[in-house]
């Protein structure tokens, strides 16, 4: 039995490589088909709501420290039991909701990590305000806390904004 | 009809590099910004402790939380790098697919 044979070298007159035309087209079509399904998804898409939630948390955190620093040092602890009593709890609630929503998104490990860390730091600071030693509410401590919270918040914004880069071709 | 696979790959690679480039710049800027912020935090804590406005215990707590903020900054950096890599790889595949599709249409 004879099998059909194809020349393996290119014909100089056409400039085409062999296997012959039909087979080459099939390979090309196969490559296109394979590649057309090839796109990677390593990070979630940008979500404006996540950025808005971070903005709201930022406003509340910054306002809290401004209000605390505006008070005389000896009036800060009493204020946490009266005028500023619910503020730390309100901010914690916002952060918890933010964390839950971040956890519900696919491929969102970085933002989840930032939201988790931000909440942990906030809780640590809130506990220190109530149970810490006499330097827990000095200007210097509050300034340092605010600077740390700003770093978490900046990280949250950056992690969200970075997602825009993933879709910018 | 002739199609040059070498050129197609070269163009695809260029498309990938171009798409990933903004991410590379963003990552570099973020590392710089993060280093500055970290330095500022540590300096403020150290000065407060030196002036006894921050106790040893409070200072230790603040240093722990500063490290936690550094973790957040590293997480943000990983988001930038992932996004840049995704943009680059998808642009590479996109360019390759469209060039091969075009070659296929011509061949047919």
PDB file of C-alpha atoms in Angstrom:
ATOM      1  CA  UNK A   1       0.000   0.000   0.000  1.00  0.00           C
ATOM      2  CA  UNK A   2       1.320   3.410  -0.941  1.00  0.00           C
ATOM      3  CA  UNK A   3       0.944   6.340   1.396  1.00  0.00           C
ATOM      4  CA  UNK A   4       0.819   9.810  -0.074  1.00  0.00           C
ATOM      5  CA  UNK A   5       4.145  11.552   0.343  1.00  0.00           C
ATOM      6  CA  UNK A   6       4.728  15.267   0.773  1.00  0.00           C
ATOM      7  CA  UNK A   7       7.936  17.106   0.060  1.00  0.00           C
ATOM      8  CA  UNK A   8       9.490  18.321   3.333  1.00  0.00           C
ATOM      9  CA  UNK A   9      11.460  21.187   1.913  1.00  0.00           C
ATOM     10  CA  UNK A  10      10.167  24.581   0.974  1.00  0.00           C
ATOM     11  CA  UNK A  11       9.559  25.368  -2.598  1.00  0.00           C
ATOM     12  CA  UNK A  12      11.704  28.352  -3.564  1.00  0.00           C
ATOM     13  CA  UNK A  13       9.139  29.549  -6.023  1.00  0.00           C
ATOM     14  CA  UNK A  14       6.347  29.987  -3.421  1.00  0.00           C
ATOM     15  CA  UNK A  15       8.385  30.693  -0.283  1.00  0.00           C
ATOM     16  CA  UNK A  16       6.085  28.347   1.679  1.00  0.00           C
ATOM     17  CA  UNK A  17       7.247  25.674   4.050  1.00  0.00           C
ATOM     18  CA  UNK A  18       5.829  22.174   3.776  1.00  0.00           C
ATOM     19  CA  UNK A  19       3.841  20.115   5.004  1.00  0.00           C
ATOM     20  CA  UNK A  20       1.542  21.293   2.295  1.00  0.00           C
ATOM     21  CA  UNK A  21      -0.903  24.121   2.301  1.00  0.00           C
ATOM     22  CA  UNK A  22      -3.964  22.396   3.850  1.00  0.00           C
ATOM     23  CA  UNK A  23      -2.010  20.858   6.678  1.00  0.00           C
ATOM     24  CA  UNK A  24      -0.250  24.148   7.430  1.00  0.00           C
ATOM     25  CA  UNK A  25      -3.581  25.974   7.588  1.00  0.00           C
ATOM     26  CA  UNK A  26      -4.867  23.359   9.965  1.00  0.00           C
ATOM     27  CA  UNK A  27      -1.866  23.871  12.265  1.00  0.00           C
ATOM     28  CA  UNK A  28      -2.307  27.620  12.104  1.00  0.00           C
ATOM     29  CA  UNK A  29      -6.014  27.343  12.906  1.00  0.00           C
ATOM     30  CA  UNK A  30      -5.176  25.019  15.791  1.00  0.00           C
ATOM     31  CA  UNK A  31      -2.636  27.520  17.156  1.00  0.00           C
ATOM     32  CA  UNK A  32      -5.144  30.377  16.902  1.00  0.00           C
ATOM     33  CA  UNK A  33      -7.790  28.281  18.630  1.00  0.00           C
ATOM     34  CA  UNK A  34      -5.396  27.370  21.452  1.00  0.00           C
ATOM     35  CA  UNK A  35      -4.143  30.909  21.935  1.00  0.00           C
ATOM     36  CA  UNK A  36      -7.556  32.566  21.747  1.00  0.00           C
ATOM     37  CA  UNK A  37      -8.452  30.910  25.055  1.00  0.00           C
ATOM     38  CA  UNK A  38      -5.183  32.024  26.595  1.00  0.00           C
ATOM     39  CA  UNK A  39      -5.572  34.890  28.979  1.00  0.00           C
ATOM     40  CA  UNK A  40      -4.535  34.894  32.597  1.00  0.00           C
ATOM     41  CA  UNK A  41      -6.493  36.110  35.594  1.00  0.00           C
ATOM     42  CA  UNK A  42      -4.206  36.617  38.558  1.00  0.00           C
ATOM     43  CA  UNK A  43      -5.858  39.594  40.207  1.00  0.00           C
ATOM     44  CA  UNK A  44      -9.432  40.831  40.604  1.00  0.00           C
ATOM     45  CA  UNK A  45     -10.758  43.716  38.533  1.00  0.00           C
ATOM     46  CA  UNK A  46     -10.744  47.261  39.899  1.00  0.00           C
ATOM     47  CA  UNK A  47     -13.765  47.960  42.098  1.00  0.00           C
ATOM     48  CA  UNK A  48     -14.772  51.573  42.655  1.00  0.00           C
ATOM     49  CA  UNK A  49     -16.884  50.585  45.659  1.00  0.00           C
ATOM     50  CA  UNK A  50     -13.792  49.195  47.391  1.00  0.00           C
ATOM     51  CA  UNK A  51     -11.973  52.470  46.766  1.00  0.00           C
ATOM     52  CA  UNK A  52     -14.993  54.408  48.092  1.00  0.00           C
ATOM     53  CA  UNK A  53     -15.111  52.268  51.246  1.00  0.00           C
ATOM     54  CA  UNK A  54     -11.410  52.950  51.819  1.00  0.00           C
ATOM     55  CA  UNK A  55     -12.040  56.678  51.345  1.00  0.00           C
ATOM     56  CA  UNK A  56     -14.798  56.581  53.969  1.00  0.00           C
ATOM     57  CA  UNK A  57     -12.580  54.692  56.431  1.00  0.00           C
ATOM     58  CA  UNK A  58      -9.764  57.191  55.788  1.00  0.00           C
ATOM     59  CA  UNK A  59     -12.046  60.140  56.538  1.00  0.00           C
ATOM     60  CA  UNK A  60     -13.213  58.584  59.806  1.00  0.00           C
ATOM     61  CA  UNK A  61      -9.724  57.578  60.944  1.00  0.00           C
ATOM     62  CA  UNK A  62      -8.198  60.971  60.152  1.00  0.00           C
ATOM     63  CA  UNK A  63     -11.105  62.790  61.800  1.00  0.00           C
ATOM     64  CA  UNK A  64     -10.746  60.644  64.924  1.00  0.00           C
ATOM     65  CA  UNK A  65      -7.063  61.524  65.332  1.00  0.00           C
ATOM     66  CA  UNK A  66      -7.713  65.194  64.574  1.00  0.00           C
ATOM     67  CA  UNK A  67     -10.390  65.339  67.246  1.00  0.00           C
ATOM     68  CA  UNK A  68      -8.200  63.513  69.758  1.00  0.00           C
ATOM     69  CA  UNK A  69      -5.202  65.749  69.108  1.00  0.00           C
ATOM     70  CA  UNK A  70      -7.387  68.861  69.352  1.00  0.00           C
ATOM     71  CA  UNK A  71      -8.153  67.967  72.971  1.00  0.00           C
ATOM     72  CA  UNK A  72      -5.818  68.661  75.873  1.00  0.00           C
ATOM     73  CA  UNK A  73      -3.857  65.507  76.695  1.00  0.00           C
ATOM     74  CA  UNK A  74      -5.565  65.061  80.075  1.00  0.00           C
ATOM     75  CA  UNK A  75      -9.036  65.291  78.502  1.00  0.00           C
ATOM     76  CA  UNK A  76      -8.498  62.549  75.953  1.00  0.00           C
ATOM     77  CA  UNK A  77      -9.152  59.528  78.112  1.00  0.00           C
ATOM     78  CA  UNK A  78     -12.405  60.928  79.554  1.00  0.00           C
ATOM     79  CA  UNK A  79     -13.516  61.865  76.013  1.00  0.00           C
ATOM     80  CA  UNK A  80     -13.193  58.220  74.967  1.00  0.00           C
ATOM     81  CA  UNK A  81     -15.890  57.469  77.522  1.00  0.00           C
ATOM     82  CA  UNK A  82     -18.153  60.380  76.527  1.00  0.00           C
ATOM     83  CA  UNK A  83     -17.994  62.508  73.346  1.00  0.00           C
ATOM     84  CA  UNK A  84     -15.764  60.143  71.374  1.00  0.00           C
ATOM     85  CA  UNK A  85     -17.214  56.989  72.946  1.00  0.00           C
ATOM     86  CA  UNK A  86     -18.691  55.387  69.835  1.00  0.00           C
ATOM     87  CA  UNK A  87     -16.183  56.623  67.292  1.00  0.00           C
ATOM     88  CA  UNK A  88     -13.609  53.840  67.599  1.00  0.00           C
ATOM     89  CA  UNK A  89     -16.383  51.240  67.404  1.00  0.00           C
ATOM     90  CA  UNK A  90     -17.902  52.923  64.350  1.00  0.00           C
ATOM     91  CA  UNK A  91     -14.566  52.892  62.527  1.00  0.00           C
ATOM     92  CA  UNK A  92     -14.051  49.241  63.496  1.00  0.00           C
ATOM     93  CA  UNK A  93     -17.482  48.407  62.021  1.00  0.00           C
ATOM     94  CA  UNK A  94     -16.586  50.120  58.743  1.00  0.00           C
ATOM     95  CA  UNK A  95     -13.322  48.171  58.613  1.00  0.00           C
ATOM     96  CA  UNK A  96     -15.062  44.857  59.333  1.00  0.00           C
ATOM     97  CA  UNK A  97     -17.608  45.423  56.564  1.00  0.00           C
ATOM     98  CA  UNK A  98     -14.773  46.382  54.226  1.00  0.00           C
ATOM     99  CA  UNK A  99     -12.867  43.193  55.098  1.00  0.00           C
ATOM    100  CA  UNK A 100     -15.951  41.025  54.509  1.00  0.00           C
ATOM    101  CA  UNK A 101     -16.525  42.578  51.114  1.00  0.00           C
ATOM    102  CA  UNK A 102     -12.870  42.208  50.165  1.00  0.00           C
ATOM    103  CA  UNK A 103     -12.964  38.537  51.170  1.00  0.00           C
ATOM    104  CA  UNK A 104     -15.941  37.966  48.865  1.00  0.00           C
ATOM    105  CA  UNK A 105     -13.910  38.991  45.804  1.00  0.00           C
ATOM    106  CA  UNK A 106     -11.956  36.438  43.741  1.00  0.00           C
ATOM    107  CA  UNK A 107      -8.166  36.719  43.385  1.00  0.00           C
ATOM    108  CA  UNK A 108      -7.981  39.491  45.945  1.00  0.00           C
ATOM    109  CA  UNK A 109      -5.343  38.270  48.423  1.00  0.00           C
ATOM    110  CA  UNK A 110      -3.417  41.547  48.605  1.00  0.00           C
ATOM    111  CA  UNK A 111      -6.443  43.698  49.483  1.00  0.00           C
ATOM    112  CA  UNK A 112      -7.647  41.101  51.990  1.00  0.00           C
ATOM    113  CA  UNK A 113      -4.234  41.158  53.667  1.00  0.00           C
ATOM    114  CA  UNK A 114      -4.253  44.966  53.869  1.00  0.00           C
ATOM    115  CA  UNK A 115      -7.836  45.069  55.211  1.00  0.00           C
ATOM    116  CA  UNK A 116      -6.973  42.413  57.827  1.00  0.00           C
ATOM    117  CA  UNK A 117      -3.857  44.264  58.950  1.00  0.00           C
ATOM    118  CA  UNK A 118      -5.635  47.610  59.068  1.00  0.00           C
ATOM    119  CA  UNK A 119      -8.358  46.200  61.316  1.00  0.00           C
ATOM    120  CA  UNK A 120      -5.780  44.494  63.559  1.00  0.00           C
ATOM    121  CA  UNK A 121      -3.789  47.707  64.021  1.00  0.00           C
ATOM    122  CA  UNK A 122      -6.932  49.736  64.714  1.00  0.00           C
ATOM    123  CA  UNK A 123      -8.068  47.254  67.368  1.00  0.00           C
ATOM    124  CA  UNK A 124      -4.619  47.248  68.959  1.00  0.00           C
ATOM    125  CA  UNK A 125      -4.595  51.060  69.119  1.00  0.00           C
ATOM    126  CA  UNK A 126      -8.154  51.228  70.483  1.00  0.00           C
ATOM    127  CA  UNK A 127      -7.291  48.723  73.214  1.00  0.00           C
ATOM    128  CA  UNK A 128      -4.133  50.653  74.089  1.00  0.00           C
ATOM    129  CA  UNK A 129      -6.130  53.900  74.365  1.00  0.00           C
ATOM    130  CA  UNK A 130      -8.230  52.322  77.094  1.00  0.00           C
ATOM    131  CA  UNK A 131      -5.824  50.008  78.865  1.00  0.00           C
ATOM    132  CA  UNK A 132      -2.421  51.429  77.994  1.00  0.00           C
ATOM    133  CA  UNK A 133      -0.032  53.304  80.270  1.00  0.00           C
ATOM    134  CA  UNK A 134       0.153  57.079  80.722  1.00  0.00           C
ATOM    135  CA  UNK A 135       1.846  57.584  77.348  1.00  0.00           C
ATOM    136  CA  UNK A 136      -0.972  55.831  75.448  1.00  0.00           C
ATOM    137  CA  UNK A 137      -2.635  59.121  74.519  1.00  0.00           C
ATOM    138  CA  UNK A 138       0.267  61.565  74.177  1.00  0.00           C
ATOM    139  CA  UNK A 139       0.638  63.643  71.011  1.00  0.00           C
ATOM    140  CA  UNK A 140       3.659  61.537  70.043  1.00  0.00           C
ATOM    141  CA  UNK A 141       1.837  58.208  70.401  1.00  0.00           C
ATOM    142  CA  UNK A 142      -1.225  59.457  68.533  1.00  0.00           C
ATOM    143  CA  UNK A 143       0.964  60.909  65.771  1.00  0.00           C
ATOM    144  CA  UNK A 144       2.802  57.603  65.391  1.00  0.00           C
ATOM    145  CA  UNK A 145      -0.512  55.690  65.337  1.00  0.00           C
ATOM    146  CA  UNK A 146      -1.934  58.023  62.723  1.00  0.00           C
ATOM    147  CA  UNK A 147       1.146  57.610  60.556  1.00  0.00           C
ATOM    148  CA  UNK A 148       0.829  53.799  60.780  1.00  0.00           C
ATOM    149  CA  UNK A 149      -2.882  53.917  59.934  1.00  0.00           C
ATOM    150  CA  UNK A 150      -2.122  56.160  56.963  1.00  0.00           C
ATOM    151  CA  UNK A 151       0.347  53.544  55.703  1.00  0.00           C
ATOM    152  CA  UNK A 152      -2.348  50.842  55.856  1.00  0.00           C
ATOM    153  CA  UNK A 153      -4.816  53.134  54.098  1.00  0.00           C
ATOM    154  CA  UNK A 154      -2.316  54.112  51.411  1.00  0.00           C
ATOM    155  CA  UNK A 155      -1.605  50.398  50.878  1.00  0.00           C
ATOM    156  CA  UNK A 156      -5.340  49.727  50.492  1.00  0.00           C
ATOM    157  CA  UNK A 157      -5.690  52.490  47.890  1.00  0.00           C
ATOM    158  CA  UNK A 158      -2.562  51.360  46.048  1.00  0.00           C
ATOM    159  CA  UNK A 159      -3.614  47.698  45.981  1.00  0.00           C
ATOM    160  CA  UNK A 160      -6.994  48.720  44.514  1.00  0.00           C
ATOM    161  CA  UNK A 161      -5.604  51.207  42.001  1.00  0.00           C
ATOM    162  CA  UNK A 162      -3.027  48.623  40.873  1.00  0.00           C
ATOM    163  CA  UNK A 163      -5.881  46.496  39.548  1.00  0.00           C
ATOM    164  CA  UNK A 164      -6.462  49.092  36.848  1.00  0.00           C
ATOM    165  CA  UNK A 165      -3.005  48.224  35.485  1.00  0.00           C
ATOM    166  CA  UNK A 166      -4.081  44.634  34.858  1.00  0.00           C
ATOM    167  CA  UNK A 167      -6.613  45.645  32.232  1.00  0.00           C
ATOM    168  CA  UNK A 168      -4.691  48.495  30.591  1.00  0.00           C
ATOM    169  CA  UNK A 169      -3.428  47.170  27.280  1.00  0.00           C
TER     170      UNK A 169
ATOM    171  CA  UNK B   1       1.711  34.164   1.048  1.00  0.00           C
ATOM    172  CA  UNK B   2       4.427  34.078   3.640  1.00  0.00           C
ATOM    173  CA  UNK B   3       4.196  34.767   7.306  1.00  0.00           C
ATOM    174  CA  UNK B   4       7.119  35.311   9.561  1.00  0.00           C
ATOM    175  CA  UNK B   5       6.674  33.594  12.898  1.00  0.00           C
ATOM    176  CA  UNK B   6       9.785  35.312  14.237  1.00  0.00           C
ATOM    177  CA  UNK B   7       8.325  38.767  13.615  1.00  0.00           C
ATOM    178  CA  UNK B   8       4.965  37.736  15.069  1.00  0.00           C
ATOM    179  CA  UNK B   9       6.657  36.601  18.297  1.00  0.00           C
ATOM    180  CA  UNK B  10       8.868  39.672  18.407  1.00  0.00           C
ATOM    181  CA  UNK B  11       5.829  41.966  18.059  1.00  0.00           C
ATOM    182  CA  UNK B  12       3.911  39.979  20.675  1.00  0.00           C
ATOM    183  CA  UNK B  13       6.823  40.247  23.078  1.00  0.00           C
ATOM    184  CA  UNK B  14       7.009  43.978  22.480  1.00  0.00           C
ATOM    185  CA  UNK B  15       3.258  44.283  23.158  1.00  0.00           C
ATOM    186  CA  UNK B  16       3.716  42.376  26.423  1.00  0.00           C
ATOM    187  CA  UNK B  17       6.651  44.510  27.549  1.00  0.00           C
ATOM    188  CA  UNK B  18       4.801  47.734  26.682  1.00  0.00           C
ATOM    189  CA  UNK B  19       1.736  46.631  28.656  1.00  0.00           C
ATOM    190  CA  UNK B  20       3.794  45.621  31.700  1.00  0.00           C
ATOM    191  CA  UNK B  21       5.963  48.758  31.762  1.00  0.00           C
ATOM    192  CA  UNK B  22       3.578  51.092  33.683  1.00  0.00           C
ATOM    193  CA  UNK B  23       3.378  48.426  36.406  1.00  0.00           C
ATOM    194  CA  UNK B  24       7.148  48.336  36.691  1.00  0.00           C
ATOM    195  CA  UNK B  25       7.265  52.097  37.187  1.00  0.00           C
ATOM    196  CA  UNK B  26       4.401  51.972  39.699  1.00  0.00           C
ATOM    197  CA  UNK B  27       6.214  49.244  41.660  1.00  0.00           C
ATOM    198  CA  UNK B  28       9.418  51.286  41.778  1.00  0.00           C
ATOM    199  CA  UNK B  29       7.539  54.392  42.969  1.00  0.00           C
ATOM    200  CA  UNK B  30       5.692  52.379  45.590  1.00  0.00           C
ATOM    201  CA  UNK B  31       8.870  50.854  47.032  1.00  0.00           C
ATOM    202  CA  UNK B  32      10.358  54.345  47.381  1.00  0.00           C
ATOM    203  CA  UNK B  33       7.191  55.754  48.983  1.00  0.00           C
ATOM    204  CA  UNK B  34       6.889  52.809  51.331  1.00  0.00           C
ATOM    205  CA  UNK B  35      10.523  53.119  52.436  1.00  0.00           C
ATOM    206  CA  UNK B  36      10.035  56.813  53.205  1.00  0.00           C
ATOM    207  CA  UNK B  37       6.826  56.168  55.161  1.00  0.00           C
ATOM    208  CA  UNK B  38       8.501  53.399  57.130  1.00  0.00           C
ATOM    209  CA  UNK B  39      11.443  55.637  57.972  1.00  0.00           C
ATOM    210  CA  UNK B  40       9.076  58.411  59.089  1.00  0.00           C
ATOM    211  CA  UNK B  41       7.139  56.063  61.389  1.00  0.00           C
ATOM    212  CA  UNK B  42      10.257  54.582  62.965  1.00  0.00           C
ATOM    213  CA  UNK B  43      11.813  58.008  63.463  1.00  0.00           C
ATOM    214  CA  UNK B  44       8.668  59.319  65.173  1.00  0.00           C
ATOM    215  CA  UNK B  45       8.532  56.302  67.507  1.00  0.00           C
ATOM    216  CA  UNK B  46      12.256  56.501  68.328  1.00  0.00           C
ATOM    217  CA  UNK B  47      12.087  60.238  69.058  1.00  0.00           C
ATOM    218  CA  UNK B  48       9.002  59.799  71.220  1.00  0.00           C
ATOM    219  CA  UNK B  49      10.727  57.075  73.222  1.00  0.00           C
ATOM    220  CA  UNK B  50      13.873  59.152  73.555  1.00  0.00           C
ATOM    221  CA  UNK B  51      11.846  62.094  74.905  1.00  0.00           C
ATOM    222  CA  UNK B  52       9.901  59.730  77.191  1.00  0.00           C
ATOM    223  CA  UNK B  53       6.638  60.744  75.554  1.00  0.00           C
ATOM    224  CA  UNK B  54       6.254  57.145  74.438  1.00  0.00           C
ATOM    225  CA  UNK B  55       6.884  54.442  77.019  1.00  0.00           C
ATOM    226  CA  UNK B  56       8.851  51.268  76.347  1.00  0.00           C
ATOM    227  CA  UNK B  57       5.612  49.221  76.272  1.00  0.00           C
ATOM    228  CA  UNK B  58       3.744  51.620  74.000  1.00  0.00           C
ATOM    229  CA  UNK B  59       6.860  51.928  71.821  1.00  0.00           C
ATOM    230  CA  UNK B  60       7.085  48.142  71.473  1.00  0.00           C
ATOM    231  CA  UNK B  61       3.418  48.011  70.475  1.00  0.00           C
ATOM    232  CA  UNK B  62       3.919  50.797  67.920  1.00  0.00           C
ATOM    233  CA  UNK B  63       6.948  49.016  66.432  1.00  0.00           C
ATOM    234  CA  UNK B  64       4.899  45.819  66.058  1.00  0.00           C
ATOM    235  CA  UNK B  65       2.165  47.759  64.299  1.00  0.00           C
ATOM    236  CA  UNK B  66       4.710  49.529  62.097  1.00  0.00           C
ATOM    237  CA  UNK B  67       5.895  46.084  60.972  1.00  0.00           C
ATOM    238  CA  UNK B  68       2.306  45.166  60.272  1.00  0.00           C
ATOM    239  CA  UNK B  69       1.985  48.292  58.104  1.00  0.00           C
ATOM    240  CA  UNK B  70       5.113  47.154  56.260  1.00  0.00           C
ATOM    241  CA  UNK B  71       3.320  43.858  55.557  1.00  0.00           C
ATOM    242  CA  UNK B  72       0.418  45.837  54.104  1.00  0.00           C
ATOM    243  CA  UNK B  73       2.832  47.763  51.912  1.00  0.00           C
ATOM    244  CA  UNK B  74       4.379  44.503  50.707  1.00  0.00           C
ATOM    245  CA  UNK B  75       0.892  43.186  49.899  1.00  0.00           C
ATOM    246  CA  UNK B  76       0.158  46.317  47.867  1.00  0.00           C
ATOM    247  CA  UNK B  77       3.448  45.806  46.017  1.00  0.00           C
ATOM    248  CA  UNK B  78       2.440  42.228  45.202  1.00  0.00           C
ATOM    249  CA  UNK B  79      -0.848  43.566  43.767  1.00  0.00           C
ATOM    250  CA  UNK B  80       1.081  45.961  41.512  1.00  0.00           C
ATOM    251  CA  UNK B  81       3.407  43.180  40.312  1.00  0.00           C
ATOM    252  CA  UNK B  82       0.569  40.724  39.670  1.00  0.00           C
ATOM    253  CA  UNK B  83      -1.404  43.348  37.753  1.00  0.00           C
ATOM    254  CA  UNK B  84       1.632  44.283  35.659  1.00  0.00           C
ATOM    255  CA  UNK B  85       2.391  40.631  34.914  1.00  0.00           C
ATOM    256  CA  UNK B  86      -1.240  39.971  33.977  1.00  0.00           C
ATOM    257  CA  UNK B  87      -1.292  42.983  31.647  1.00  0.00           C
ATOM    258  CA  UNK B  88       1.966  41.870  30.019  1.00  0.00           C
ATOM    259  CA  UNK B  89       1.026  38.216  29.535  1.00  0.00           C
ATOM    260  CA  UNK B  90      -2.447  39.027  28.203  1.00  0.00           C
ATOM    261  CA  UNK B  91      -1.078  41.627  25.786  1.00  0.00           C
ATOM    262  CA  UNK B  92       1.460  39.041  24.579  1.00  0.00           C
ATOM    263  CA  UNK B  93      -1.248  36.405  23.960  1.00  0.00           C
ATOM    264  CA  UNK B  94      -3.581  39.022  22.461  1.00  0.00           C
ATOM    265  CA  UNK B  95      -0.994  40.182  19.968  1.00  0.00           C
ATOM    266  CA  UNK B  96      -0.022  36.606  19.093  1.00  0.00           C
ATOM    267  CA  UNK B  97      -3.641  35.537  18.571  1.00  0.00           C
ATOM    268  CA  UNK B  98      -4.549  38.486  16.376  1.00  0.00           C
ATOM    269  CA  UNK B  99      -1.391  38.123  14.256  1.00  0.00           C
ATOM    270  CA  UNK B 100      -1.981  34.395  13.771  1.00  0.00           C
ATOM    271  CA  UNK B 101      -5.683  34.993  13.014  1.00  0.00           C
ATOM    272  CA  UNK B 102      -4.717  37.544  10.400  1.00  0.00           C
ATOM    273  CA  UNK B 103      -2.214  35.096   8.904  1.00  0.00           C
ATOM    274  CA  UNK B 104      -4.887  32.386   8.867  1.00  0.00           C
ATOM    275  CA  UNK B 105      -7.399  34.631   7.075  1.00  0.00           C
ATOM    276  CA  UNK B 106      -4.805  35.388   4.424  1.00  0.00           C
ATOM    277  CA  UNK B 107      -3.946  31.695   4.109  1.00  0.00           C
ATOM    278  CA  UNK B 108      -7.607  30.787   3.659  1.00  0.00           C
TER     279      UNK B 108
END
